[in-house]
Amino acid sequence: AKRSISNERYDAIKKKLIDQNEKTSARYTTENMEKMKESLEKSTRRVTKAEEAAGFYDKTVMMSGGISFKLLSMVNSCKPCQAAWKKRKSYDCRSERCCMAAVHAELKQRKIDLSKKQRCGLSILEKRHMLRDDEAKMIMVDEGKGQQGFDSKDVKFFVPKTELAKSLLQMQMDMMNKEKGIST
């Protein structure tokens, strides 16, 4: 095949095949590099909710004066409440910054009656679900979301109605600051 074309033509074809800048993919690579450089020069983009690390508190919770349901756990309850729950005994706690006391007070305020057996036997998670369901009912009625396929699992926080629950606001702020690496 080399004999049928001139040496100049042969060298031109060889150069075109060997030269990386002449390839079609090279054009796309340079275009993509230009776009990347352009995007890097622009201001940083806003991180979306889906890209946020799990476990972060939502700013809207704090702005609305709400308490995140994930704060309500036995770990954040006082020692006497933890000991009483392990022994399945009733303990009427009224201490501030105790999640179990806050949950019981909120349930009572919202007229969600618990028997003594439920009060001792249900975990804070199950009681938290009761609170979430009640908050979801209020949202469905007050905000009219009942007809929009609203699920109680979509409710991430509640606005406290009792002083014991309101006392958890500072504890939530401290935990949020700790997660963000802010020391006060």
mmCIF file of C-alpha atoms in Angstrom:
data_model
loop_
_atom_site.group_PDB
_atom_site.id
_atom_site.type_symbol
_atom_site.label_atom_id
_atom_site.label_comp_id
_atom_site.label_asym_id
_atom_site.label_seq_id
_atom_site.Cartn_x
_atom_site.Cartn_y
_atom_site.Cartn_z
ATOM 1 C CA ALA A 1 0.000 0.000 0.000
ATOM 2 C CA LYS A 2 2.923 2.302 0.648
ATOM 3 C CA ARG A 3 4.084 2.047 -2.951
ATOM 4 C CA SER A 4 0.776 3.352 -4.338
ATOM 5 C CA ILE A 5 0.987 6.711 -2.479
ATOM 6 C CA SER A 6 3.702 9.280 -2.296
ATOM 7 C CA ASN A 7 6.041 9.579 0.684
ATOM 8 C CA GLU A 8 4.555 12.965 1.590
ATOM 9 C CA ARG A 9 1.024 11.562 1.635
ATOM 10 C CA TYR A 10 2.225 8.554 3.647
ATOM 11 C CA ASP A 11 3.885 10.828 6.240
ATOM 12 C CA ALA A 12 0.726 12.971 6.484
ATOM 13 C CA ILE A 13 -1.467 9.916 7.143
ATOM 14 C CA LYS A 14 1.023 8.511 9.652
ATOM 15 C CA LYS A 15 1.193 11.858 11.502
ATOM 16 C CA LYS A 16 -2.610 12.101 11.634
ATOM 17 C CA LEU A 17 -2.924 8.597 13.090
ATOM 18 C CA ILE A 18 -0.156 9.065 15.651
ATOM 19 C CA ASP A 19 -0.875 12.651 16.730
ATOM 20 C CA GLN A 20 -3.053 12.600 19.900
ATOM 21 C CA ASN A 21 -4.343 16.134 19.330
ATOM 22 C CA GLU A 22 -5.972 15.112 16.032
ATOM 23 C CA LYS A 23 -8.136 12.388 17.618
ATOM 24 C CA THR A 24 -11.874 13.009 18.031
ATOM 25 C CA SER A 25 -11.717 12.108 21.729
ATOM 26 C CA ALA A 26 -9.005 14.740 22.218
ATOM 27 C CA ARG A 27 -11.463 17.436 21.165
ATOM 28 C CA TYR A 28 -14.001 16.281 23.765
ATOM 29 C CA THR A 29 -11.291 16.041 26.402
ATOM 30 C CA THR A 30 -10.181 19.633 25.807
ATOM 31 C CA GLU A 31 -13.816 20.823 25.852
ATOM 32 C CA ASN A 32 -14.429 19.043 29.159
ATOM 33 C CA MET A 33 -11.224 20.464 30.614
ATOM 34 C CA GLU A 34 -12.336 23.963 29.603
ATOM 35 C CA LYS A 35 -15.700 23.444 31.309
ATOM 36 C CA MET A 36 -14.007 22.107 34.427
ATOM 37 C CA LYS A 37 -11.623 25.078 34.615
ATOM 38 C CA GLU A 38 -14.536 27.435 34.144
ATOM 39 C CA SER A 39 -16.564 25.806 36.925
ATOM 40 C CA LEU A 40 -13.588 25.859 39.295
ATOM 41 C CA GLU A 41 -13.104 29.568 38.713
ATOM 42 C CA LYS A 42 -16.718 30.283 39.611
ATOM 43 C CA SER A 43 -17.761 30.630 43.238
ATOM 44 C CA THR A 44 -18.313 27.405 45.131
ATOM 45 C CA ARG A 45 -21.621 25.787 44.492
ATOM 46 C CA ARG A 46 -24.251 25.210 47.133
ATOM 47 C CA VAL A 47 -24.243 21.736 48.681
ATOM 48 C CA THR A 48 -27.611 20.033 48.281
ATOM 49 C CA LYS A 49 -29.503 18.302 51.073
ATOM 50 C CA ALA A 50 -28.791 14.877 49.567
ATOM 51 C CA GLU A 51 -25.047 15.548 49.592
ATOM 52 C CA GLU A 52 -25.012 16.673 53.206
ATOM 53 C CA ALA A 53 -23.476 14.249 55.674
ATOM 54 C CA ALA A 54 -25.951 12.141 57.599
ATOM 55 C CA GLY A 55 -26.562 13.173 61.172
ATOM 56 C CA PHE A 56 -26.515 16.914 60.688
ATOM 57 C CA TYR A 57 -29.280 18.960 62.220
ATOM 58 C CA ASP A 58 -31.450 20.875 59.832
ATOM 59 C CA LYS A 59 -31.326 24.653 60.237
ATOM 60 C CA THR A 60 -35.092 24.911 59.798
ATOM 61 C CA VAL A 61 -35.579 22.857 62.955
ATOM 62 C CA MET A 62 -33.708 25.454 64.971
ATOM 63 C CA MET A 63 -35.330 28.412 63.235
ATOM 64 C CA SER A 64 -38.842 27.158 63.920
ATOM 65 C CA GLY A 65 -38.051 26.472 67.572
ATOM 66 C CA GLY A 66 -38.455 22.761 67.060
ATOM 67 C CA ILE A 67 -36.706 19.742 68.480
ATOM 68 C CA SER A 68 -35.372 17.012 66.237
ATOM 69 C CA PHE A 69 -36.778 13.562 66.977
ATOM 70 C CA LYS A 70 -33.305 12.057 66.808
ATOM 71 C CA LEU A 71 -32.372 13.997 69.946
ATOM 72 C CA LEU A 72 -34.915 12.009 71.967
ATOM 73 C CA SER A 73 -32.994 8.926 73.037
ATOM 74 C CA MET A 74 -32.140 7.102 76.235
ATOM 75 C CA VAL A 75 -28.530 8.236 75.902
ATOM 76 C CA ASN A 76 -29.730 11.812 76.361
ATOM 77 C CA SER A 77 -31.883 10.925 79.362
ATOM 78 C CA CYS A 78 -30.835 11.239 82.993
ATOM 79 C CA LYS A 79 -29.238 8.311 84.843
ATOM 80 C CA PRO A 80 -32.257 7.573 87.093
ATOM 81 C CA CYS A 81 -34.518 7.332 84.009
ATOM 82 C CA GLN A 82 -32.078 4.998 82.290
ATOM 83 C CA ALA A 83 -31.847 2.771 85.363
ATOM 84 C CA ALA A 84 -35.641 2.710 85.859
ATOM 85 C CA TRP A 85 -36.260 1.854 82.210
ATOM 86 C CA LYS A 86 -33.749 -1.035 82.314
ATOM 87 C CA LYS A 87 -35.581 -2.450 85.351
ATOM 88 C CA ARG A 88 -38.957 -1.730 83.677
ATOM 89 C CA LYS A 89 -40.046 0.386 86.640
ATOM 90 C CA SER A 90 -42.034 3.582 86.546
ATOM 91 C CA TYR A 91 -40.034 6.682 87.386
ATOM 92 C CA ASP A 92 -41.706 10.067 87.371
ATOM 93 C CA CYS A 93 -38.836 12.299 86.320
ATOM 94 C CA ARG A 94 -39.201 16.060 86.120
ATOM 95 C CA SER A 95 -35.564 17.019 85.561
ATOM 96 C CA GLU A 96 -34.651 19.418 82.803
ATOM 97 C CA ARG A 97 -32.513 18.190 79.906
ATOM 98 C CA CYS A 98 -33.871 14.657 80.368
ATOM 99 C CA CYS A 99 -35.346 13.297 77.166
ATOM 100 C CA MET A 100 -37.513 10.657 78.820
ATOM 101 C CA ALA A 101 -39.098 13.276 81.088
ATOM 102 C CA ALA A 102 -39.661 15.554 78.091
ATOM 103 C CA VAL A 103 -41.270 12.754 76.068
ATOM 104 C CA HIS A 104 -43.615 11.825 78.925
ATOM 105 C CA ALA A 105 -44.566 15.477 79.456
ATOM 106 C CA GLU A 106 -45.211 15.996 75.730
ATOM 107 C CA LEU A 107 -47.327 12.847 75.515
ATOM 108 C CA LYS A 108 -49.358 13.987 78.527
ATOM 109 C CA GLN A 109 -49.761 17.525 77.132
ATOM 110 C CA ARG A 110 -50.955 16.143 73.793
ATOM 111 C CA LYS A 111 -53.461 13.909 75.626
ATOM 112 C CA ILE A 112 -51.823 10.668 74.505
ATOM 113 C CA ASP A 113 -52.572 8.442 77.445
ATOM 114 C CA LEU A 114 -50.174 5.670 78.398
ATOM 115 C CA SER A 115 -50.994 2.905 80.826
ATOM 116 C CA LYS A 116 -48.477 2.153 83.559
ATOM 117 C CA LYS A 117 -47.443 -0.951 81.617
ATOM 118 C CA GLN A 118 -46.861 1.121 78.454
ATOM 119 C CA ARG A 119 -45.079 3.822 80.400
ATOM 120 C CA CYS A 120 -42.612 1.259 81.789
ATOM 121 C CA GLY A 121 -42.488 -1.176 78.887
ATOM 122 C CA LEU A 122 -42.367 0.965 75.753
ATOM 123 C CA SER A 123 -38.985 2.186 74.688
ATOM 124 C CA ILE A 124 -38.290 5.848 74.075
ATOM 125 C CA LEU A 125 -38.243 4.995 70.361
ATOM 126 C CA GLU A 126 -41.832 3.753 70.474
ATOM 127 C CA LYS A 127 -42.916 6.786 72.483
ATOM 128 C CA ARG A 128 -41.088 8.987 69.989
ATOM 129 C CA HIS A 129 -43.119 7.362 67.199
ATOM 130 C CA MET A 130 -46.303 8.222 69.084
ATOM 131 C CA LEU A 131 -45.171 11.847 69.265
ATOM 132 C CA ARG A 132 -44.261 11.824 65.571
ATOM 133 C CA ASP A 133 -47.670 10.420 64.628
ATOM 134 C CA ASP A 134 -49.419 13.095 66.683
ATOM 135 C CA GLU A 135 -47.287 15.839 65.114
ATOM 136 C CA ALA A 136 -48.030 14.409 61.657
ATOM 137 C CA LYS A 137 -51.767 14.523 62.374
ATOM 138 C CA MET A 138 -51.485 18.182 63.360
ATOM 139 C CA ILE A 139 -49.497 18.995 60.211
ATOM 140 C CA MET A 140 -52.005 17.181 58.033
ATOM 141 C CA VAL A 141 -54.896 19.117 59.530
ATOM 142 C CA ASP A 142 -53.276 22.544 60.037
ATOM 143 C CA GLU A 143 -51.247 22.700 56.821
ATOM 144 C CA GLY A 144 -53.622 20.637 54.682
ATOM 145 C CA LYS A 145 -51.013 18.078 53.684
ATOM 146 C CA GLY A 146 -53.300 15.120 54.374
ATOM 147 C CA GLN A 147 -54.329 14.772 50.752
ATOM 148 C CA GLN A 148 -50.819 15.030 49.336
ATOM 149 C CA GLY A 149 -49.522 11.573 50.223
ATOM 150 C CA PHE A 150 -47.957 12.861 53.434
ATOM 151 C CA ASP A 151 -46.345 10.230 55.652
ATOM 152 C CA SER A 152 -45.622 10.529 59.367
ATOM 153 C CA LYS A 153 -42.016 9.461 58.669
ATOM 154 C CA ASP A 154 -41.573 12.756 56.802
ATOM 155 C CA VAL A 155 -41.879 14.617 60.110
ATOM 156 C CA LYS A 156 -38.348 15.217 61.400
ATOM 157 C CA PHE A 157 -39.041 17.569 64.315
ATOM 158 C CA PHE A 158 -41.771 18.820 66.605
ATOM 159 C CA VAL A 159 -42.478 22.140 68.263
ATOM 160 C CA PRO A 160 -42.460 21.564 72.037
ATOM 161 C CA LYS A 161 -45.564 22.399 74.042
ATOM 162 C CA THR A 162 -44.176 21.779 77.530
ATOM 163 C CA GLU A 163 -41.438 23.496 79.519
ATOM 164 C CA LEU A 164 -39.574 20.198 79.990
ATOM 165 C CA ALA A 165 -39.389 19.713 76.237
ATOM 166 C CA LYS A 166 -38.395 23.348 75.705
ATOM 167 C CA SER A 167 -35.494 22.789 78.090
ATOM 168 C CA LEU A 168 -34.021 20.432 75.457
ATOM 169 C CA LEU A 169 -33.562 23.294 72.984
ATOM 170 C CA GLN A 170 -30.232 24.319 74.502
ATOM 171 C CA MET A 171 -29.056 20.704 74.614
ATOM 172 C CA GLN A 172 -29.950 20.374 70.927
ATOM 173 C CA MET A 173 -28.028 23.562 70.129
ATOM 174 C CA ASP A 174 -24.990 22.232 72.021
ATOM 175 C CA MET A 175 -25.137 18.934 70.117
ATOM 176 C CA MET A 176 -25.489 20.745 66.811
ATOM 177 C CA ASN A 177 -22.485 22.951 67.585
ATOM 178 C CA LYS A 178 -20.464 19.889 68.575
ATOM 179 C CA GLU A 179 -21.301 18.184 65.274
ATOM 180 C CA LYS A 180 -20.328 21.294 63.331
ATOM 181 C CA GLY A 181 -17.102 21.628 65.311
ATOM 182 C CA ILE A 182 -18.072 24.903 66.957
ATOM 183 C CA SER A 183 -16.926 25.272 70.548
ATOM 184 C CA THR A 184 -18.679 27.713 72.859
#
